[in-house]
PDB file of C-alpha atoms in Angstrom:
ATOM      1  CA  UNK A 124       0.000   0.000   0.000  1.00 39.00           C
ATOM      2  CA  UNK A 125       1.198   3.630  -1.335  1.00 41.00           C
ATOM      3  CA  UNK A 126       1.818   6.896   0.829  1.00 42.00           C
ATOM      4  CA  UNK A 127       2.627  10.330   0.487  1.00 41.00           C
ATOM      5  CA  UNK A 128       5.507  11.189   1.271  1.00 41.00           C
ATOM      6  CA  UNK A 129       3.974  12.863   4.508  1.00 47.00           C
ATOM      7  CA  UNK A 130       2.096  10.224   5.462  1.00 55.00           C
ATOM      8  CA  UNK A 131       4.747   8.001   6.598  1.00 60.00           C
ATOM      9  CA  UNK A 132       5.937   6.241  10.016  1.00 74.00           C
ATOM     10  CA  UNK A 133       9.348   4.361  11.071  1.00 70.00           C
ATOM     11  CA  UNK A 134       9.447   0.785   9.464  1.00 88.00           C
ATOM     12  CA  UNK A 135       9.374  -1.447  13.121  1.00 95.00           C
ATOM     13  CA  UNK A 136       9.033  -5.379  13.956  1.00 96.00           C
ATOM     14  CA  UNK A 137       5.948  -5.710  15.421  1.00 97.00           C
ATOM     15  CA  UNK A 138       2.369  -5.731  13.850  1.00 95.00           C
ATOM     16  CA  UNK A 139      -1.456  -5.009  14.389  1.00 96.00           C
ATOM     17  CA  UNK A 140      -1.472  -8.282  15.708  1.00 97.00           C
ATOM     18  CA  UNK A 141       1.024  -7.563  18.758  1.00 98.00           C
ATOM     19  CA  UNK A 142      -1.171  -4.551  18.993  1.00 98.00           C
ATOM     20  CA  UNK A 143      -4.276  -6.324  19.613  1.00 96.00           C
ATOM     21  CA  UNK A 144      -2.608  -8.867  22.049  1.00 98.00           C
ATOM     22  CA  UNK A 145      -0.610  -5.893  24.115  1.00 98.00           C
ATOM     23  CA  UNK A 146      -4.491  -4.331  24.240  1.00 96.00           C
ATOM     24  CA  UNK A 147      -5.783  -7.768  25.618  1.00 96.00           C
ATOM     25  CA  UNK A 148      -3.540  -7.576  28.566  1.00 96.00           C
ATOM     26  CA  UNK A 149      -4.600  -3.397  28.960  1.00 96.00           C
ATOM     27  CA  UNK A 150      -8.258  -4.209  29.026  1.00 94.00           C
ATOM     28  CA  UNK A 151      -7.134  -7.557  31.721  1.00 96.00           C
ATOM     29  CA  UNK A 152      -5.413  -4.959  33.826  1.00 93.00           C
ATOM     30  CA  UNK A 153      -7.891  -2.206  33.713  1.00 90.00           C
ATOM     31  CA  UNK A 154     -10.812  -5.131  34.635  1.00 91.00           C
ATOM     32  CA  UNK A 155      -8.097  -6.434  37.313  1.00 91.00           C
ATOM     33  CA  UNK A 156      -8.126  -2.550  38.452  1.00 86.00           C
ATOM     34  CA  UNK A 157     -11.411  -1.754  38.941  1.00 82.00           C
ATOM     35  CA  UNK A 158     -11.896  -4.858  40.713  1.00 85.00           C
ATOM     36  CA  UNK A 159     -10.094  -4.119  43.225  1.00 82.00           C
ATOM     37  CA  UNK A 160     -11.201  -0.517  43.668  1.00 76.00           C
ATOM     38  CA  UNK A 161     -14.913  -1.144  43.669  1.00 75.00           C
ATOM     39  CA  UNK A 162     -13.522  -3.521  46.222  1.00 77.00           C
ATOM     40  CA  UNK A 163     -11.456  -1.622  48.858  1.00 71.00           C
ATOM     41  CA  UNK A 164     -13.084   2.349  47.482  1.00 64.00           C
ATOM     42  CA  UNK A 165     -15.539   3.597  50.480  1.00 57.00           C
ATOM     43  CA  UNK A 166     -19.478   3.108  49.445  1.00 50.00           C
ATOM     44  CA  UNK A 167     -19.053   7.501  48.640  1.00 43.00           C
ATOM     45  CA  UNK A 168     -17.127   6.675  46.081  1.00 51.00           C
ATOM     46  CA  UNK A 169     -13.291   6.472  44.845  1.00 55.00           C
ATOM     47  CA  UNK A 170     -11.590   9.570  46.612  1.00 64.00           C
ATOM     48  CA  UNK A 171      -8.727  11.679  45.808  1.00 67.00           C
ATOM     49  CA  UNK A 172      -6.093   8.503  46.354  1.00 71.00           C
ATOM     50  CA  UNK A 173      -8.060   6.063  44.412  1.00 76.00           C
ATOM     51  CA  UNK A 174      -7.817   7.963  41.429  1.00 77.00           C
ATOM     52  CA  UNK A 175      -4.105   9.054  42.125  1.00 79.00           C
ATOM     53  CA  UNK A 176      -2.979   5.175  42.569  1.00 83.00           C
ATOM     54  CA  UNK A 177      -5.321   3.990  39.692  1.00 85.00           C
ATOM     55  CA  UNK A 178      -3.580   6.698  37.467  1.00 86.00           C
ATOM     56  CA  UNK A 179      -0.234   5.680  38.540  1.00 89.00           C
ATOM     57  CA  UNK A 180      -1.561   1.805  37.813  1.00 92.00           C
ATOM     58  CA  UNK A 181      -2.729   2.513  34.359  1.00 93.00           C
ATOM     59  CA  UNK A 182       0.418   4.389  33.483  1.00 95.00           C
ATOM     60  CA  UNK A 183       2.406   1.387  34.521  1.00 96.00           C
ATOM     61  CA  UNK A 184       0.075  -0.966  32.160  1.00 97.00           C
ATOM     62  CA  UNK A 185       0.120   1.453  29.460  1.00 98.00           C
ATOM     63  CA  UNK A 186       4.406   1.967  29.640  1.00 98.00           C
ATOM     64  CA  UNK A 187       4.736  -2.476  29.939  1.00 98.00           C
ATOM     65  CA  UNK A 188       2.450  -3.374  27.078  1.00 98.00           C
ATOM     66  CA  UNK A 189       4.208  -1.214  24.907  1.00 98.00           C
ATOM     67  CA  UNK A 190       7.686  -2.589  26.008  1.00 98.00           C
ATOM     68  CA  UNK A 191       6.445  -5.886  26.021  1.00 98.00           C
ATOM     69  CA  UNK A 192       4.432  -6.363  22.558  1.00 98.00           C
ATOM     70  CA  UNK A 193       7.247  -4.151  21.083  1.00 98.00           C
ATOM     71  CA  UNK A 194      11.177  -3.666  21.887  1.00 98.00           C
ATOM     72  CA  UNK A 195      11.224  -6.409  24.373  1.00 98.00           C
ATOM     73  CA  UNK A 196       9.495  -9.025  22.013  1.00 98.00           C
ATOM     74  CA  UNK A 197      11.346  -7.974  18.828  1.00 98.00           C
ATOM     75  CA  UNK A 198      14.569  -7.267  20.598  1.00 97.00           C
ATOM     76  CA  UNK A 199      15.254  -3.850  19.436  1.00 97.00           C
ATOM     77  CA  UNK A 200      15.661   0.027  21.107  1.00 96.00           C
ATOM     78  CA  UNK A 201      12.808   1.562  22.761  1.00 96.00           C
ATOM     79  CA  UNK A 202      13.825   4.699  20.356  1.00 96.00           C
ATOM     80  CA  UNK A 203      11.761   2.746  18.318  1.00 96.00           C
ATOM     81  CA  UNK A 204       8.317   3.815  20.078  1.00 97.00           C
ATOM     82  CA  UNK A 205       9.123   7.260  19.262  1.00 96.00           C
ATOM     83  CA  UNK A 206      11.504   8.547  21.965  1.00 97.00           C
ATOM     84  CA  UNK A 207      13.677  10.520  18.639  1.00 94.00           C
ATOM     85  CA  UNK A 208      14.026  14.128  18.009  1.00 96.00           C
ATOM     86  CA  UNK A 209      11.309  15.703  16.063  1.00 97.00           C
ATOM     87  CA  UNK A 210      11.375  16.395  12.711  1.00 95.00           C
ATOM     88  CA  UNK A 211      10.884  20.355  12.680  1.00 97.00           C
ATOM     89  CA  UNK A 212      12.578  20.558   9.358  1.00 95.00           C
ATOM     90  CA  UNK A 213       9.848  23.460   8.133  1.00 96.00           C
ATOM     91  CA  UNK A 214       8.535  26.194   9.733  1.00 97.00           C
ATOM     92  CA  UNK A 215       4.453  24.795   8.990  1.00 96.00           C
ATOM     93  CA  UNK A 216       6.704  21.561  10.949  1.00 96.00           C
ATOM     94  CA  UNK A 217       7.541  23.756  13.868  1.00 97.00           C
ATOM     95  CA  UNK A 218       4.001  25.460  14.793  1.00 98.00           C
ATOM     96  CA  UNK A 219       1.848  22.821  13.958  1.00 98.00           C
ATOM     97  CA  UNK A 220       1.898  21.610  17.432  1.00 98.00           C
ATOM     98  CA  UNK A 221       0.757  24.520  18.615  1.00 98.00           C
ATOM     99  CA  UNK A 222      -2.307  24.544  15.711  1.00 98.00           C
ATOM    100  CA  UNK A 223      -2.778  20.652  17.248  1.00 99.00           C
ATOM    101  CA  UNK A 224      -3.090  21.914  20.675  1.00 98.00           C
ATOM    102  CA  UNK A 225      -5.433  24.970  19.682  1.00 98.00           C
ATOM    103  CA  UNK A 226      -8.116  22.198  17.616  1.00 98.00           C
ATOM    104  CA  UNK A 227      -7.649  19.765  20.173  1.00 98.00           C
ATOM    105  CA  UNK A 228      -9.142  22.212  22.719  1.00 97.00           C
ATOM    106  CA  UNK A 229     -11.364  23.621  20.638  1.00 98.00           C
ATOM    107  CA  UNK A 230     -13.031  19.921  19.954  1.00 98.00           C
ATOM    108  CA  UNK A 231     -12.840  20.024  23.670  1.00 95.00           C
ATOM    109  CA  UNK A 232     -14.843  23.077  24.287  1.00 94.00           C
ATOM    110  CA  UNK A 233     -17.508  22.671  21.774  1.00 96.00           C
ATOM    111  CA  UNK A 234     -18.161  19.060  22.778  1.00 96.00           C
ATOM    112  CA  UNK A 235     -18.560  20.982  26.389  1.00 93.00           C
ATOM    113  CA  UNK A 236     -20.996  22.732  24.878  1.00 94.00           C
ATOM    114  CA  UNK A 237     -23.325  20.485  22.686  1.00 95.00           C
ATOM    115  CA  UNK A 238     -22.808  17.786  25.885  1.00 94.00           C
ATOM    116  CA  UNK A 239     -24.173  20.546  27.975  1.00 90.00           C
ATOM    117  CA  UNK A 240     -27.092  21.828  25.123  1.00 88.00           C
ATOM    118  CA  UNK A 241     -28.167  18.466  25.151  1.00 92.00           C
ATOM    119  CA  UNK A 242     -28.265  17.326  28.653  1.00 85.00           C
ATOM    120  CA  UNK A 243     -26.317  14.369  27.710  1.00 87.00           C
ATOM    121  CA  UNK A 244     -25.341  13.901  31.470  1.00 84.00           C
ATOM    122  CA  UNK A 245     -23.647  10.354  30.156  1.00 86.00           C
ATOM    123  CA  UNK A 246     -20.938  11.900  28.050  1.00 86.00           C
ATOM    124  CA  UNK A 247     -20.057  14.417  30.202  1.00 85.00           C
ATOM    125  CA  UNK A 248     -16.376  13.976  31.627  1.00 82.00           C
ATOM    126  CA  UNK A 249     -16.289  12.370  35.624  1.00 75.00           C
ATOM    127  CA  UNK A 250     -16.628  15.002  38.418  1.00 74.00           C
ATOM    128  CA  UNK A 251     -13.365  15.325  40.593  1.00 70.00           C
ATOM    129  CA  UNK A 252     -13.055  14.466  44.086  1.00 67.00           C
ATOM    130  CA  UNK A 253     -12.547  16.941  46.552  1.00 70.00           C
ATOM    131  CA  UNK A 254      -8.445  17.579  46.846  1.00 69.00           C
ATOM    132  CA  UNK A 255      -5.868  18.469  49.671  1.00 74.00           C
ATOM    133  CA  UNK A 256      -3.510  20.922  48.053  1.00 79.00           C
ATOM    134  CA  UNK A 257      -0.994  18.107  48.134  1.00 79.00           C
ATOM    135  CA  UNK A 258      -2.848  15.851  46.498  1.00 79.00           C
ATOM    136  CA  UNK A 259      -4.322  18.182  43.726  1.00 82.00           C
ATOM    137  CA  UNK A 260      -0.394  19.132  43.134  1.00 85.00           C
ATOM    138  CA  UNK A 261       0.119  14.925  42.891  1.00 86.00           C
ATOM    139  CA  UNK A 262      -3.052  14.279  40.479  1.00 86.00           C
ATOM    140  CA  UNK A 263      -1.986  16.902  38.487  1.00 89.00           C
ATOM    141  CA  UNK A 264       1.478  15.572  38.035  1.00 90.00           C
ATOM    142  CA  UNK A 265      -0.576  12.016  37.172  1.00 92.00           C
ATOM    143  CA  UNK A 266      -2.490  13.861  34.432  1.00 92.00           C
ATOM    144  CA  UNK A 267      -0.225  15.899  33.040  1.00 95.00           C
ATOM    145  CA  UNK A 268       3.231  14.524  32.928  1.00 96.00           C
ATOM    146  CA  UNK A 269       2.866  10.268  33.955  1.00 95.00           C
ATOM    147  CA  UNK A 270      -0.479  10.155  31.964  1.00 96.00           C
ATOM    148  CA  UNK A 271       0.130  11.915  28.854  1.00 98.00           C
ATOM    149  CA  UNK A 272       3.345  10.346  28.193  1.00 98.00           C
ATOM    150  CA  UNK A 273       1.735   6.870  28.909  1.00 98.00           C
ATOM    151  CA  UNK A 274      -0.688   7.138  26.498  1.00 98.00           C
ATOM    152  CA  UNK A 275       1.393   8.993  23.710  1.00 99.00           C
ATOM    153  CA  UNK A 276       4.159   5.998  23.626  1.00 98.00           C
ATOM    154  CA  UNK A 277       1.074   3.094  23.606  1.00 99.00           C
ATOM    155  CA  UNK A 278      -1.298   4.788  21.348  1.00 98.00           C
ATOM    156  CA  UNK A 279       1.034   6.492  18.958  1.00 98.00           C
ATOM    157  CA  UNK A 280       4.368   4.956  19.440  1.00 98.00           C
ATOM    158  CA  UNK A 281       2.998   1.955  19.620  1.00 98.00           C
ATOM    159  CA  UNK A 282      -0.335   0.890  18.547  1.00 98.00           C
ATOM    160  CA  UNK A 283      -0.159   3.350  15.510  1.00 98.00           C
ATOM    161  CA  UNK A 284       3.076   1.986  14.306  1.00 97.00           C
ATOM    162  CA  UNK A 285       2.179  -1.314  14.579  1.00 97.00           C
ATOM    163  CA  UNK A 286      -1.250  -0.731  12.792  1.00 97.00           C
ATOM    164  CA  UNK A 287       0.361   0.880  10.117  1.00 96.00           C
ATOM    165  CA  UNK A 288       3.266  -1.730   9.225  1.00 94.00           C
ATOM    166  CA  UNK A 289      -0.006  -4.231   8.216  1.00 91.00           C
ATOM    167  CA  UNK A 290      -2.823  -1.838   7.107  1.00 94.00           C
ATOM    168  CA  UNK A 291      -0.800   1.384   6.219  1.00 93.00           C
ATOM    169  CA  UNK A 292      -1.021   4.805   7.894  1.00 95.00           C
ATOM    170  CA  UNK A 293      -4.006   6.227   7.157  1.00 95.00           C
ATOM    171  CA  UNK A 294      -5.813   2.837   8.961  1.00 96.00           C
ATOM    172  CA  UNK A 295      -3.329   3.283  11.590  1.00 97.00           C
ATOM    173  CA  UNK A 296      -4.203   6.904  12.155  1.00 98.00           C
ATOM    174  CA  UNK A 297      -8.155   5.442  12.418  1.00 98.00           C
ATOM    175  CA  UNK A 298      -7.553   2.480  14.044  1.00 98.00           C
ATOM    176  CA  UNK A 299      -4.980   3.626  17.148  1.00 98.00           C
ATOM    177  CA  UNK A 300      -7.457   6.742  17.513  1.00 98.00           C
ATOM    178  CA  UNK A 301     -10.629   4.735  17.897  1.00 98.00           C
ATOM    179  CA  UNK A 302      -8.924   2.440  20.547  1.00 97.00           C
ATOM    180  CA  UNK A 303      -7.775   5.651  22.355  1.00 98.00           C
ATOM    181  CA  UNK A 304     -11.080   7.103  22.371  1.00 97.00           C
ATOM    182  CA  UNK A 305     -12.681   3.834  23.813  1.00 95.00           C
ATOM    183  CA  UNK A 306     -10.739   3.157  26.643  1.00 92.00           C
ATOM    184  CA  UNK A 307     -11.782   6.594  27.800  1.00 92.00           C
ATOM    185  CA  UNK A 308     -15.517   5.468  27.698  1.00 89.00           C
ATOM    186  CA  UNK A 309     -18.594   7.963  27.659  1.00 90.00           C
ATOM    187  CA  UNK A 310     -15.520  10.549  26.587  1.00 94.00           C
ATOM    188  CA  UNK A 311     -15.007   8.595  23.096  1.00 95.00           C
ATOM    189  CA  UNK A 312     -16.134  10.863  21.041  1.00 96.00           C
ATOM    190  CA  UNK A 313     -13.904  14.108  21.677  1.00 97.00           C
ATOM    191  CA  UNK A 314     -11.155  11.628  22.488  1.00 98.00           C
ATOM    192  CA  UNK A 315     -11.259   9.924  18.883  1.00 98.00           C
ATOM    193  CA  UNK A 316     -10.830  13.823  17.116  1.00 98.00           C
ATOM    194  CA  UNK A 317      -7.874  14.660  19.662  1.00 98.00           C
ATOM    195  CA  UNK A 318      -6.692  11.148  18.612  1.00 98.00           C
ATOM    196  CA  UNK A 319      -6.631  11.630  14.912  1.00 99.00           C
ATOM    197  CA  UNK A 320      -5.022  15.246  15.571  1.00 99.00           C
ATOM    198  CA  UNK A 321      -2.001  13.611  17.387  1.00 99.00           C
ATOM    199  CA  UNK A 322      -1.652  10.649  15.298  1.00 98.00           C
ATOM    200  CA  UNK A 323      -1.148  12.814  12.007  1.00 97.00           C
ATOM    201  CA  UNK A 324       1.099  14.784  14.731  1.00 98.00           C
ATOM    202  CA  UNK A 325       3.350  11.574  15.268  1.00 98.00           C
ATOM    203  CA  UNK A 326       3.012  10.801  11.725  1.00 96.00           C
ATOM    204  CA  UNK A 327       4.452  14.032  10.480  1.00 96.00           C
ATOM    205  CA  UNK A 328       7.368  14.757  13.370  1.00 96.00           C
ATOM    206  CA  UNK A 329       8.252  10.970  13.563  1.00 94.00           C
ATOM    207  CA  UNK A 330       8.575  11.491  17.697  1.00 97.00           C
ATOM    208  CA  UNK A 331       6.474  11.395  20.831  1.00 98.00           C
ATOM    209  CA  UNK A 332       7.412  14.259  21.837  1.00 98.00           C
ATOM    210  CA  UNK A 333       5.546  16.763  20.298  1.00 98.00           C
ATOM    211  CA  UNK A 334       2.534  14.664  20.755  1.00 98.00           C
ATOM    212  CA  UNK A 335       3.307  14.490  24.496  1.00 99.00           C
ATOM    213  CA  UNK A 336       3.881  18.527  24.585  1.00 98.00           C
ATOM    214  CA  UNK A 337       0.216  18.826  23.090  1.00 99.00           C
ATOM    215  CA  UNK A 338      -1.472  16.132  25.260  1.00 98.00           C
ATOM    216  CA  UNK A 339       0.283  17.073  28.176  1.00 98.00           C
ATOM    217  CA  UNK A 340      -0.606  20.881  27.779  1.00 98.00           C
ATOM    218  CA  UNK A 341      -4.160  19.671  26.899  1.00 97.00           C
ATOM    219  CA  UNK A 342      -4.635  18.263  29.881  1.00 96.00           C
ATOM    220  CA  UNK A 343      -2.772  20.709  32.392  1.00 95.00           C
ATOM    221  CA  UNK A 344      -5.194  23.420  30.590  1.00 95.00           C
ATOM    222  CA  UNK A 345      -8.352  21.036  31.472  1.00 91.00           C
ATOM    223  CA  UNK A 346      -7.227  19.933  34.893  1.00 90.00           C
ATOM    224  CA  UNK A 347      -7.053  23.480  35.957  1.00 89.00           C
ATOM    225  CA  UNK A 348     -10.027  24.407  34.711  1.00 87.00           C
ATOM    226  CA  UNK A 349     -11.228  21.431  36.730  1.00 82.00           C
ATOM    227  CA  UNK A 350      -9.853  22.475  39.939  1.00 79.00           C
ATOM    228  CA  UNK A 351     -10.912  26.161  39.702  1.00 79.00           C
ATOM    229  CA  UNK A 352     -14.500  25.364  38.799  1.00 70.00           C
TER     230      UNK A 352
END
């Protein structure tokens, strides 16, 4: 299958199907999770530490899958999951992180507001728990550093790599988005469009960390939002 020359990714070992087995042992370990929170969380509801601890547990998942299903099983660097210097050879190269991060949040704010319109009290993102100052300063580190690069290096460096070495890039693009927007459940549908932005982010920079920049300052932008509401 053809490409432009844009719409290109590394050639690595692995495939869609160590994708789809590495996601098998994410969905085992987020059932094995919420197990054992619904388990030990007070009859309220999961506080502040649940969800703290649970981040920190998903993280972990997220970061051993990859490792696991890719360098570890096909014996070569982790570089290969994206941990490279950006390619910023252009100026359009150079800001369009920056145009990523502004249509990511605007996706975010006018699915705020339709969600809202609507009443659609289902899709509307979880309500926080009440935070100590310590422990709002700890989330926050969870959801905008730990998570953020988590879920860049599974569902870009990854699970869109891997995707695309079978079923080219464009299917990769589609297919790593729509798992990323449906482990986030009733949030699927704003988390599929972010998705897509960051994949064809990856795609064109050939590195995680651009994607991680935008995702991270996503989320630091949302979180405080959160907090202060």
């Amino acid at each position: 299958m053809s490409e432009s020359n844009h719409l290109t990714v590394g050639s690595v070992p692995w495939n869609s199907f160590d994708v789809f087995a590495a996601l098998g042992s994410v969905i085992a370990g987020f059932v094995v999770l919420a197990m054992a929170i619904l388990q030990f969380q007070p009859e309220t509801g999961p506080g502040a530490a649940s969800l703290v601890i649970s981040a920190l547990i998903t993280s972990c998942i997220l970061f051993a899958s990859s490792w696991a299903f890719g360098p570890l099983k096909h014996g070569v660097s982790v570089v290969t999951l994206g941990f490279c210097p950006p390619n910023f050879s252009t100026v359009g190269l150079r800001i369009f992180p920056v145009l990523v991060l502004v249509s990511a949040l605007v996706v975010n704010g006018v699915y705020s507001i339709l969600v809202g319109y609507w009443s659609l009290e289902f899709f509307e993102p979880p309500e926080l728990p009440n935070f100590s100052i310590n422990t709002a300063i700890l989330t926050g580190v969870f959801f905008v550093v730990v998570g953020p690069l988590a879920e860049e290096v599974f569902f870009r460096g990854f699970a869109l790599q891997g995707i695309s070495q079978r079923f080219g890039v464009k299917t990769g693009v589609i297919g790593s988005s729509l798992l990323f927007g449906i482990l986030h459940f009733n949030l699927v549908v704003p988390t599929f469009l972010i998705g897509v932005l960051l994949a064809f982010l990856f795609v064109r920079t050939r590195s995680v960390f651009p994607c991680f920049f935008v995702h991270s300052a996503h989320n630091g932008l949302v979180f405080i939002t959160s907090v202060v509401s």
